[in-house]
Amino acid sequence: MESENNKPDRGNQRSRVNIELVPIRDPDHATETDRTSLIPCSKYDYVLVGKEYTGDSEHDRKQKAFIKALENKGYQTQKLREKNKVYFGILAPQEIFSKYAHLLKNPDNCSEEEKVSTPTRIRIVKFMLDNTFIGNGEKLHALLKEKVFEAVFPLHEEREQKKLIKKWARWTASFKTQPINEVRMYFGEKVALYFLWLGWYTYMLVPAALIGVIVFLYGLAFFESNPLIKEVCEGNSTIMCPLCDKCPMWQLSETCTYAKVTHLFDNEGTVFFSMFMALWATWFLEIWKRHRSREVCKWKLNNWDENEEELALELINDPDCTQDRYQHSYLRSILVLVLVCCMIALIIGLAQALVVFRVIATVFLSASKWQLMSDHANTVAVMMGAVLHYLTITIMTKVNRKVALFLCDLEKTRSNTGRERNFTVKMFTFQFLTLFSSLIYVAFFLGRINGRPGSYVRIAGMWRLEECHPSGCITDLFIQMAIIMVLKQTLSNVVEFLSPWVSYKIHNLQDKSPKGGSESNCIRDSWLHNYHMNEVDAFSLFNEFLEMMIQYSFTTIFVAAFPLAPLLALINNFFEIRLDAIKMVSLERRMFCKKTNDIGIWLQVLQAIGVLAVIANGLVIGVTSDFIPRLVYKYIYGPCAKGATDIDCMSGYINNSLSTVYMKDHNIRRDFEPGQLIFNGNNVTQCKYKDYRSDDDYAYTSQFWLIFAARFAFVLLFEHVAVVIKFIAAWFVPDVPLAVKNENLDRKFERLKRELRKMENRTTDI
């Protein structure tokens, strides 16, 4: 049946709303009330939207066939036409919720006669819709792909939505505690756990950020008095070898600013901070487990099994279904492994392409007529490489997702939970390597595989590899990290929020039709408003988790080179919580809810990042920074080691870390162009470069091998001490608080007592 609803709009033309009620009973037995009454607009579980097709088109037949299949299952549907679109409201029968509650022992903690919670209804109906098929075997996913339907979504509840906006999803609530239970009752447990984890992570960043700032200020306090900085800034007589094929000779004092920046992030406090962050990562995870346990205990979901729920939903949808069996194929596993290796090789290849770009950019920038550009060609090339790296990350994110999904299809995982877990592992691995492969090169290979004057390593026999400045390579790593982290956090958040906000505002401006009035207009307003909100999919929450895991990686891995990373993460997360809340509640369609009792595979990802952080920070201090060479010089080669007491122990360190080449050597002259051998109008007879080599035969000196051994010993010692501390901390802090354990024990005891009484009562009755 169709009815028209007209309402004046301050002089505008009346709007026309077509509502058609499709009865769930057989038309021959339906009453007049069944044919004409409308369900309240807030009671529909889902809405399907498609283009309204005229005539007897294939898409129209498939639309009708799918709706008919739902009716045959007992679903009540309601149809609305608006601007060449057709909307189908779906209301599931109460029977399926009663079966769900019975099979899963009332997971929502209510009696079987009561209704399950709204998030559970949404989850159940979503499963049923996804597993309803038409005559040719096509399911909803295929129909959406063919554009038979354009969208499928649950409706926001206006009253609950306003409550969340008032308490949580607005900027003025930034300093208030998150109403996690209300979020859970509206979006489901998985969304609630995401915000619970994000809030806890942000809270735990406070001490890390504070210590990082103290380490930074420690370097700043000795900014002017540091003897290493003075030696560099006063090195006017030290002529350094060219850094690239087109670069001129240069004075050591030209890197004065670079040396000052390096000291801010490469000082004695860095070692302490790295050890602290290794302990912090363990401390954070262990306390998070306890925090999660308390909340999950309140929700009474300690023993929740996602796979069992999926089996129950399959039976409710089709009692005669045959369950999918676990499968494993060594051939498929080998194929997946080979493809993963190929993908990793591609990502590493892109990192090497960035190296080539920086090398070539340095050559062209050094030949620039702009003096500022030519003088700082190496630094500018590093910054340009970091920006290009960010663009590569943006592009590869989409490629990584498609490849990860393809690999998951090859694996043929039995359950959706297993598929999600496998996809998460692959996607995070690809994203991690995309972001960190270039950083790994800068941290551990830059300036160490480039050779020496007279025997430079060249790309394709043409371009020299990059070199570090005399102050070390850690500043290059800092520049890379700072640019990528700042760009990723700021630009990503701006795009993530502004894109749905602008889209939402445009749709609101376009929809000028009247609001309110009769029940039919209420339905129209609700459905159109939700349809015009931004789309969400199965990846929406995954993207939020992935973004935070990458940030967590930046905050812990290589933090020795960037002590301010926790502070930047803290500032970002302060805004991230509200951005995500406002986006989910006010700008996007209602997210598909999922019941769970933890953050799933992401916990293992966090643990893996913690282990990598220990390894990476140990290597950064031992290999990338000059901490070990400075210690060796201070206690073995420096003036204090020789008995001097009236001079700083680090005096002469910079000159000691430089080697000399003489232009009388033909092999040396061959590596430089004639114009490079002239400095300030004079012919250069010798120049210095950063390395520990003999001036005669250019072999490594004994000091080089001593430093090499000290680096190796430090890395082993640091990592073993850090790992032992992590294990002790993990053992010392139980995953589950005693109060939670005792509460679970009491519940089990009371349940067993009730069961025993029931059995005794039945025996007495007999």
XYZ file of C-alpha atoms in Angstrom, residues 198 201-202 205 485-486 488-494 496 547-548 551 565-579:
32
model
C 43.024 4.623 23.704
C 47.276 4.597 26.423
C 46.908 8.388 26.489
C 51.844 8.546 27.904
C 55.224 11.463 12.587
C 54.078 15.090 12.418
C 51.010 11.483 9.539
C 49.366 12.700 12.752
C 48.369 16.199 11.668
C 47.405 15.628 8.038
C 45.757 12.280 8.740
C 43.648 13.743 11.550
C 42.685 16.788 9.500
C 40.021 12.014 8.748
C 46.663 4.171 13.164
C 47.239 3.925 16.917
C 51.844 5.669 16.449
C 57.835 11.365 20.359
C 55.750 10.474 23.473
C 54.866 14.152 23.928
C 53.676 14.446 20.320
C 51.682 11.226 20.722
C 50.093 12.545 23.942
C 49.020 15.793 22.276
C 47.692 13.916 19.250
C 45.704 11.435 21.351
C 44.110 14.196 23.383
C 42.437 15.360 20.173
C 42.142 11.877 18.638
C 39.706 10.649 21.300
C 37.245 13.498 20.646
C 37.760 13.418 16.870
